[in-house]
Coordinates of C-alpha atoms in Angstrom, one line a residue:
M612 CA -20.3 38.4 -8.8
A613 CA -20.8 41.8 -7.2
T614 CA -24.3 42.0 -8.6
A615 CA -25.2 38.6 -7.2
S616 CA -23.7 39.5 -3.8
A617 CA -25.7 42.7 -3.7
A618 CA -28.9 40.9 -4.6
R619 CA -28.4 38.5 -1.8
N620 CA -28.0 41.4 0.7
I621 CA -31.4 43.0 -0.2
K622 CA -33.5 42.8 2.9
E623 CA -36.8 41.1 2.3
F624 CA -40.2 41.7 4.0
V625 CA -43.5 39.9 4.2
F626 CA -46.3 41.6 2.2
E627 CA -50.0 40.9 2.5
W628 CA -51.8 41.3 -0.8
E629 CA -55.3 41.2 -2.2
G630 CA -56.5 41.1 -5.9
K631 CA -58.5 39.4 -8.5
D632 CA -57.5 36.4 -10.7
K633 CA -58.3 35.9 -14.4
N634 CA -61.8 34.8 -13.6
G635 CA -62.5 37.9 -11.5
K636 CA -62.5 35.9 -8.2
T637 CA -61.0 37.7 -5.2
V638 CA -57.8 36.1 -4.0
R639 CA -55.4 37.1 -1.2
G640 CA -52.2 35.9 0.3
E641 CA -48.7 36.7 1.5
I642 CA -45.4 37.0 -0.3
R643 CA -41.8 37.7 0.6
S644 CA -40.1 40.4 -1.4
G645 CA -37.8 43.4 -1.2
G646 CA -40.5 46.0 -2.0
E647 CA -44.1 46.6 -3.2
A648 CA -43.0 47.1 -6.8
A649 CA -41.4 43.6 -6.9
V650 CA -44.6 42.1 -5.3
S651 CA -46.8 43.8 -8.0
A652 CA -44.6 42.6 -10.8
M653 CA -44.5 39.1 -9.5
L654 CA -48.3 38.9 -9.1
R655 CA -48.9 40.4 -12.5
R656 CA -46.8 37.7 -14.1
Q657 CA -49.2 35.2 -12.3
G658 CA -52.2 36.9 -13.8
V659 CA -53.4 38.6 -10.7
M660 CA -54.8 42.1 -10.8
I661 CA -53.6 43.8 -7.6
T662 CA -56.1 45.8 -5.5
K663 CA -54.1 46.1 -2.2
V664 CA -50.5 45.4 -1.1
K665 CA -49.5 46.1 2.5
K666 CA -46.2 45.3 4.3
R667 CA -46.8 43.3 7.4
R668 CA -45.8 45.1 10.6
M669 CA -43.0 43.4 12.4
S670 CA -42.6 45.8 15.3
G671 CA -43.9 45.2 18.8
G672 CA -45.2 41.8 20.0
K673 CA -44.6 39.7 23.0
S674 CA -41.1 38.7 23.9
I675 CA -39.9 35.3 22.7
K676 CA -40.3 32.7 25.4
Q677 CA -38.7 29.2 25.6
K678 CA -42.2 27.8 24.9
D679 CA -42.1 29.6 21.5
I680 CA -38.7 28.0 20.7
A681 CA -40.0 24.6 21.7
I682 CA -43.1 24.9 19.5
F683 CA -41.0 26.1 16.6
T684 CA -38.5 23.2 17.0
R685 CA -41.4 20.7 17.0
Q686 CA -43.0 22.2 14.0
L687 CA -39.7 22.3 12.1
A688 CA -38.9 18.7 13.0
T689 CA -42.4 17.5 11.9
M690 CA -42.2 19.3 8.5
M691 CA -38.7 18.1 7.8
K692 CA -39.6 14.5 8.6
A693 CA -42.6 15.0 6.2
G694 CA -40.1 16.0 3.4
V695 CA -40.8 19.8 3.4
P696 CA -37.7 21.7 2.2
L697 CA -36.0 23.7 5.0
L698 CA -36.7 27.2 3.6
Q699 CA -40.3 26.4 2.9
A700 CA -40.7 25.0 6.4
F701 CA -39.3 28.3 7.8
D702 CA -41.8 30.2 5.7
I703 CA -44.7 28.1 7.0
V704 CA -43.8 28.4 10.6
A705 CA -43.1 32.2 10.3
R706 CA -46.5 32.8 8.7
G707 CA -48.3 30.7 11.3
S708 CA -46.7 32.6 14.2
T709 CA -48.9 35.2 16.0
N710 CA -45.8 36.9 17.6
P711 CA -44.2 39.5 15.3
K712 CA -40.8 39.2 17.1
L713 CA -40.7 35.5 16.5
T714 CA -41.7 36.0 12.9
R715 CA -38.9 38.5 12.4
L716 CA -36.4 36.1 14.1
L717 CA -37.4 33.2 11.8
N718 CA -37.2 35.4 8.7
D719 CA -33.7 36.6 9.7
I720 CA -32.6 32.9 10.1
R721 CA -34.2 32.0 6.8
S722 CA -32.4 34.8 5.0
D723 CA -29.1 33.6 6.4
V724 CA -29.7 30.0 5.4
E725 CA -30.8 31.2 1.9
T726 CA -27.5 33.0 1.4
G727 CA -25.5 29.9 2.1
T728 CA -25.0 30.0 5.9
S729 CA -25.4 26.7 7.6
L730 CA -28.4 26.3 9.9
S731 CA -26.3 25.9 13.0
A732 CA -24.3 29.0 12.2
A733 CA -27.6 31.0 11.6
F734 CA -28.8 29.8 15.0
R735 CA -25.5 30.8 16.7
K736 CA -26.1 34.4 15.6
H737 CA -29.1 34.5 18.1
P738 CA -27.6 33.1 21.4
L739 CA -30.4 34.8 23.4
Y740 CA -32.9 32.2 22.0
F741 CA -30.7 29.3 20.7
N742 CA -28.0 28.3 23.3
A743 CA -24.8 26.4 22.6
L744 CA -26.5 23.0 23.2
Y745 CA -29.2 23.8 20.6
A746 CA -26.6 24.9 18.0
N747 CA -24.3 22.0 18.7
L748 CA -27.1 19.4 18.2
V749 CA -28.2 21.1 14.9
E750 CA -24.5 21.1 13.8
A751 CA -24.2 17.4 14.6
G752 CA -27.3 16.7 12.6
E753 CA -26.0 18.6 9.6
A754 CA -22.7 16.9 9.7
G755 CA -24.2 13.4 10.0
G756 CA -27.1 14.0 7.5
I757 CA -29.7 13.3 10.1
L758 CA -30.9 16.8 10.8
E759 CA -34.6 15.8 10.9
Q760 CA -33.9 13.1 13.5
L761 CA -31.9 15.4 15.7
L762 CA -34.5 18.2 15.4
D763 CA -37.0 15.7 16.6
R764 CA -34.8 14.7 19.6
L765 CA -34.1 18.4 20.3
A766 CA -37.9 19.1 20.2
L767 CA -38.4 16.3 22.7
Y768 CA -35.6 17.7 24.9
E769 CA -37.1 21.2 24.8
E770 CA -40.6 19.9 25.7
K771 CA -39.3 17.8 28.6
T772 CA -37.3 20.8 30.0
L773 CA -40.2 23.1 29.6
A774 CA -42.5 20.7 31.4
L775 CA -40.1 20.3 34.2
K776 CA -39.7 24.0 34.7
S777 CA -43.5 24.4 34.6
K778 CA -43.9 21.8 37.4
I779 CA -41.3 23.6 39.6
K780 CA -43.1 27.0 39.0
S781 CA -46.5 25.5 39.8
A782 CA -45.0 24.1 43.1
L783 CA -43.7 27.6 44.1
M784 CA -46.5 29.7 42.7
Y785 CA -49.1 28.8 45.3
P786 CA -47.1 29.8 48.5
V787 CA -45.7 32.9 46.8
A788 CA -49.2 34.0 45.7
V789 CA -50.6 33.4 49.2
M790 CA -47.7 35.4 50.7
V791 CA -48.3 38.3 48.4
V792 CA -52.1 38.3 49.2
A793 CA -51.3 38.1 52.9
F794 CA -49.0 41.1 52.7
V795 CA -51.6 43.1 50.9
V796 CA -54.2 42.2 53.5
L797 CA -51.9 43.1 56.4
T798 CA -51.0 46.4 54.7
V799 CA -54.7 47.4 54.4
I800 CA -55.3 46.3 58.0
M801 CA -52.3 48.3 59.4
I802 CA -53.0 51.5 57.4
F803 CA -56.8 51.7 57.4
V804 CA -58.4 49.4 59.9
I805 CA -56.3 49.6 63.0
P806 CA -56.2 53.5 63.1
A807 CA -60.0 53.4 63.1
F808 CA -60.0 51.1 66.1
K809 CA -57.4 53.4 67.8
D810 CA -59.8 56.4 67.5
V811 CA -62.6 54.3 69.1
F812 CA -60.3 53.1 71.9
S813 CA -59.0 56.6 72.7
S814 CA -62.6 57.5 73.8
F815 CA -62.7 54.7 76.3
G816 CA -60.2 56.4 78.7
A817 CA -59.1 53.0 79.9
D818 CA -55.8 51.2 79.8
L819 CA -55.5 48.9 76.8
P820 CA -54.1 45.3 76.9
A821 CA -50.5 44.8 76.0
P822 CA -51.2 42.9 72.7
T823 CA -53.5 45.8 71.6
L824 CA -50.8 48.4 72.4
A825 CA -48.2 46.3 70.4
V826 CA -50.5 46.1 67.3
I827 CA -51.3 49.8 67.5
A828 CA -47.6 50.7 67.8
M829 CA -46.8 48.6 64.7
S830 CA -49.7 50.3 62.8
E831 CA -48.4 53.8 63.7
F832 CA -44.9 52.8 62.5
F833 CA -46.4 51.4 59.3
V834 CA -48.5 54.6 58.7
A835 CA -45.5 56.9 59.4
Y836 CA -42.9 55.0 57.5
W837 CA -44.8 53.0 54.8
W838 CA -42.7 54.6 52.1
V839 CA -39.5 53.4 53.8
I840 CA -40.9 49.9 54.2
F841 CA -42.0 49.6 50.6
G842 CA -38.8 51.2 49.3
V843 CA -36.6 48.8 51.3
M844 CA -38.6 45.8 50.2
F845 CA -38.8 46.6 46.5
G846 CA -35.5 48.3 46.2
G847 CA -33.7 45.6 48.2
G848 CA -35.5 42.9 46.2
Y849 CA -34.4 44.5 42.9
M850 CA -30.8 44.9 44.0
F851 CA -30.8 41.3 45.3
M852 CA -32.1 39.9 42.0
Q853 CA -29.6 42.0 40.0
S854 CA -26.7 40.8 42.2
W855 CA -27.9 37.2 41.9
R856 CA -27.9 37.5 38.1
R857 CA -24.5 39.2 37.7
S858 CA -22.3 38.0 40.5
E859 CA -20.9 34.5 40.2
K860 CA -20.2 34.3 43.9
M861 CA -23.8 35.3 44.7
Q862 CA -25.1 32.7 42.3
M863 CA -23.0 30.0 43.8
A864 CA -24.0 31.0 47.4
M865 CA -27.7 31.2 46.5
D866 CA -27.7 27.9 44.5
R867 CA -26.0 26.1 47.4
L868 CA -28.6 27.6 49.8
L869 CA -31.5 26.6 47.6
L870 CA -30.3 23.0 47.5
R871 CA -30.3 22.9 51.3
I872 CA -33.8 24.4 51.9
P873 CA -36.0 21.8 53.6
V874 CA -38.5 20.1 51.3
F875 CA -38.0 22.6 48.4
G876 CA -34.3 22.0 48.3
D877 CA -34.9 18.3 47.5
L878 CA -37.3 19.3 44.8
I879 CA -34.9 21.7 43.2
N880 CA -32.0 19.1 43.5
K881 CA -34.0 16.4 41.7
S882 CA -35.1 18.8 38.9
V883 CA -31.5 19.9 38.4
I884 CA -30.3 16.3 38.2
A885 CA -33.2 15.5 35.7
R886 CA -32.1 18.4 33.5
W887 CA -28.4 17.4 33.7
T888 CA -28.9 13.8 32.8
R889 CA -31.5 14.7 30.1
T890 CA -29.1 17.1 28.5
L891 CA -26.0 14.8 28.5
S892 CA -28.2 11.9 27.2
T893 CA -29.5 14.0 24.3
M894 CA -26.1 15.3 23.3
F895 CA -24.3 12.0 23.6
A896 CA -27.0 10.2 21.6
A897 CA -26.6 12.8 18.9
G898 CA -22.9 11.8 18.5
V899 CA -21.4 14.8 20.2
P900 CA -18.1 13.7 21.9
L901 CA -18.4 13.5 25.7
V902 CA -15.9 16.2 26.4
E903 CA -17.6 18.6 24.0
A904 CA -21.0 17.6 25.3
L905 CA -20.1 18.5 28.8
D906 CA -19.5 22.1 27.7
S907 CA -23.3 22.6 27.4
V908 CA -24.5 20.4 30.2
G909 CA -23.4 22.5 33.2
G910 CA -25.1 25.6 32.0
A911 CA -28.3 23.7 31.0
S912 CA -28.6 22.3 34.5
G913 CA -29.5 25.8 35.8
N914 CA -27.6 25.5 39.0
A915 CA -24.1 27.0 39.7
V916 CA -23.1 24.1 42.0
Y917 CA -23.7 21.5 39.2
A918 CA -22.1 23.8 36.6
E919 CA -18.9 23.9 38.7
A920 CA -19.1 20.2 39.2
T921 CA -19.5 19.7 35.4
E922 CA -16.3 21.7 34.8
K923 CA -14.4 19.4 37.1
I924 CA -15.9 16.3 35.4
Q925 CA -14.9 17.7 32.0
K926 CA -11.3 18.3 33.1
D927 CA -11.0 14.8 34.5
V928 CA -12.6 13.1 31.5
S929 CA -10.3 15.0 29.1
T930 CA -7.3 13.5 30.9
G931 CA -8.7 9.9 30.5
S932 CA -10.7 9.4 33.7
A933 CA -14.0 7.5 33.5
L934 CA -17.2 9.5 33.6
T935 CA -18.6 7.7 36.6
S936 CA -15.5 8.1 38.8
S937 CA -15.3 11.8 37.8
M938 CA -19.0 12.3 38.8
Q939 CA -18.4 10.5 42.1
A940 CA -15.5 12.7 42.9
T941 CA -17.7 15.9 42.8
G942 CA -19.9 14.6 45.6
V943 CA -23.1 16.1 44.2
F944 CA -24.6 13.2 42.3
P945 CA -26.8 10.5 44.1
N946 CA -25.9 6.9 44.0
M947 CA -28.7 6.0 41.7
V948 CA -27.3 8.3 38.9
L949 CA -23.8 7.1 39.5
Q950 CA -24.9 3.4 39.1
M951 CA -26.9 4.2 36.0
A952 CA -23.9 6.0 34.5
S953 CA -21.6 3.1 35.4
I954 CA -23.8 0.5 33.8
G955 CA -24.1 2.8 30.7
E956 CA -20.3 3.1 30.4
E957 CA -19.8 -0.7 30.8
S958 CA -22.5 -1.7 28.3
G959 CA -21.9 1.1 25.8
S960 CA -25.4 2.5 26.2
L961 CA -24.6 5.6 28.2
D962 CA -27.2 7.8 26.5
H963 CA -29.9 5.2 27.1
M964 CA -29.1 4.8 30.8
L965 CA -28.8 8.6 31.4
G966 CA -32.2 9.0 29.6
K967 CA -33.7 6.4 32.0
A968 CA -32.2 8.3 35.0
A969 CA -33.7 11.6 33.6
E970 CA -37.2 9.9 33.3
F971 CA -36.9 8.6 36.9
Y972 CA -36.1 12.0 38.3
E973 CA -38.7 13.8 36.2
D974 CA -41.3 11.4 37.6
E975 CA -39.9 12.1 41.1
V976 CA -40.4 15.8 40.6
D977 CA -43.9 15.3 39.4
E978 CA -44.8 13.3 42.5
M979 CA -43.1 15.8 44.8
V980 CA -45.1 18.7 43.2
K981 CA -48.4 16.8 43.8
G982 CA -47.4 16.1 47.4
L983 CA -46.2 19.7 48.1
S984 CA -49.5 21.1 46.9
S985 CA -51.4 19.2 49.5
L986 CA -48.7 19.6 52.2
M987 CA -48.3 23.4 51.9
E988 CA -52.0 24.1 52.2
P989 CA -52.4 23.4 56.0
F990 CA -49.1 25.1 56.8
I991 CA -50.2 28.3 54.9
I992 CA -53.6 28.2 56.6
V993 CA -52.0 28.0 60.1
I994 CA -49.5 30.8 59.3
L995 CA -52.2 33.1 57.9
G996 CA -54.6 32.2 60.7
T997 CA -52.0 33.1 63.3
L998 CA -51.2 36.4 61.8
I999 CA -54.7 37.7 60.9
G1000 CA -56.3 36.0 63.9
G1001 CA -53.7 37.4 66.3
I1002 CA -54.4 41.0 65.0
V1003 CA -58.2 40.6 65.2
V1004 CA -58.1 39.2 68.7
S1005 CA -55.7 41.9 69.8
M1006 CA -58.0 44.6 68.5
Y1007 CA -61.1 43.0 70.1
L1008 CA -59.6 42.4 73.6
P1009 CA -60.4 46.0 74.8
I1010 CA -64.0 45.5 73.7
F1011 CA -64.2 42.2 75.6
K1012 CA -62.7 43.9 78.7
L1013 CA -65.2 46.8 78.5
G1014 CA -68.1 44.3 78.2
S1015 CA -66.9 42.5 81.4
V1016 CA -66.7 45.8 83.3
V1017 CA -70.2 46.8 82.2

């Protein structure tokens, strides 16, 4: 028993090999083993004359993103539905990955499963990439013998969530990018352009207009204290983001503020509701009890206000209250979601009705993103035109004044 246990604990690596078969034809491939000697022995038994064996490097690589996990889930679901054994499916996905970190992660999970650990328990060892919702759905699939179906549902959930986040980012990316470019342009003007104009104006020997004096004063302040300005901006931004991540009070305050921002607040609110209803629908359809399902729903919503509301709903539901009345008591859900949940409870199709609500709000987010793209453009042009145009006019006023005198 000790020997078998020790054999299981041997760490395996992926080796790339090249050699010649019995016919002298060059063949190459990959094999998983504990060392080069084992690889050589294994291939010799297959009649392959080894010419090169090299362990695949697993260090470095890009960080593992949610998109990588979504693609892996879809690939795993597809192969299991096609009848590919679980361990072989992990091997295929790991070999096909171009990210060494993801390959190493999948190999670690495969090793755990191979030694008798359940798939859900293997996923729980990596909470950074597989959250409680992911592990709970996999566990429900294992318990019910419908793992391939739940992996397919989980893949769909991951893809929908990823698409929703991508839409929100695309809506915010344009104004943020324009603001960054505007700041860079203003910095160049303040540090390099305006001082050149100042030298020219000093030779006039005439009084300068008030707007020109104001712009020159701002430029002098910027040139003298640029290091303070940049330090406060970047240092303050870094401290703000760290506080937002680590302080629950800060998260709650900022999430409340984000939901109240004109235009963008409505977009964020709809995206949060879409994620909330999609998550609950997915877990409830997988057979996870409602009280347990609500454990993962609040965190998956991505907003502290809805996470707090979900905790209250969970407490009420655990004491026998109906889901709809508990949701209504929080005061954060719109009437449409409450009506859909009520119909779902009465008809016994809560997962279906919540799924329909999620689809509705996902479509709403899509339409809002399209509308915002066209709405933000004229506003940004007006703001940039006012800033840049105001500075240009201020610097040319003395030249116009000098021309009128001449």
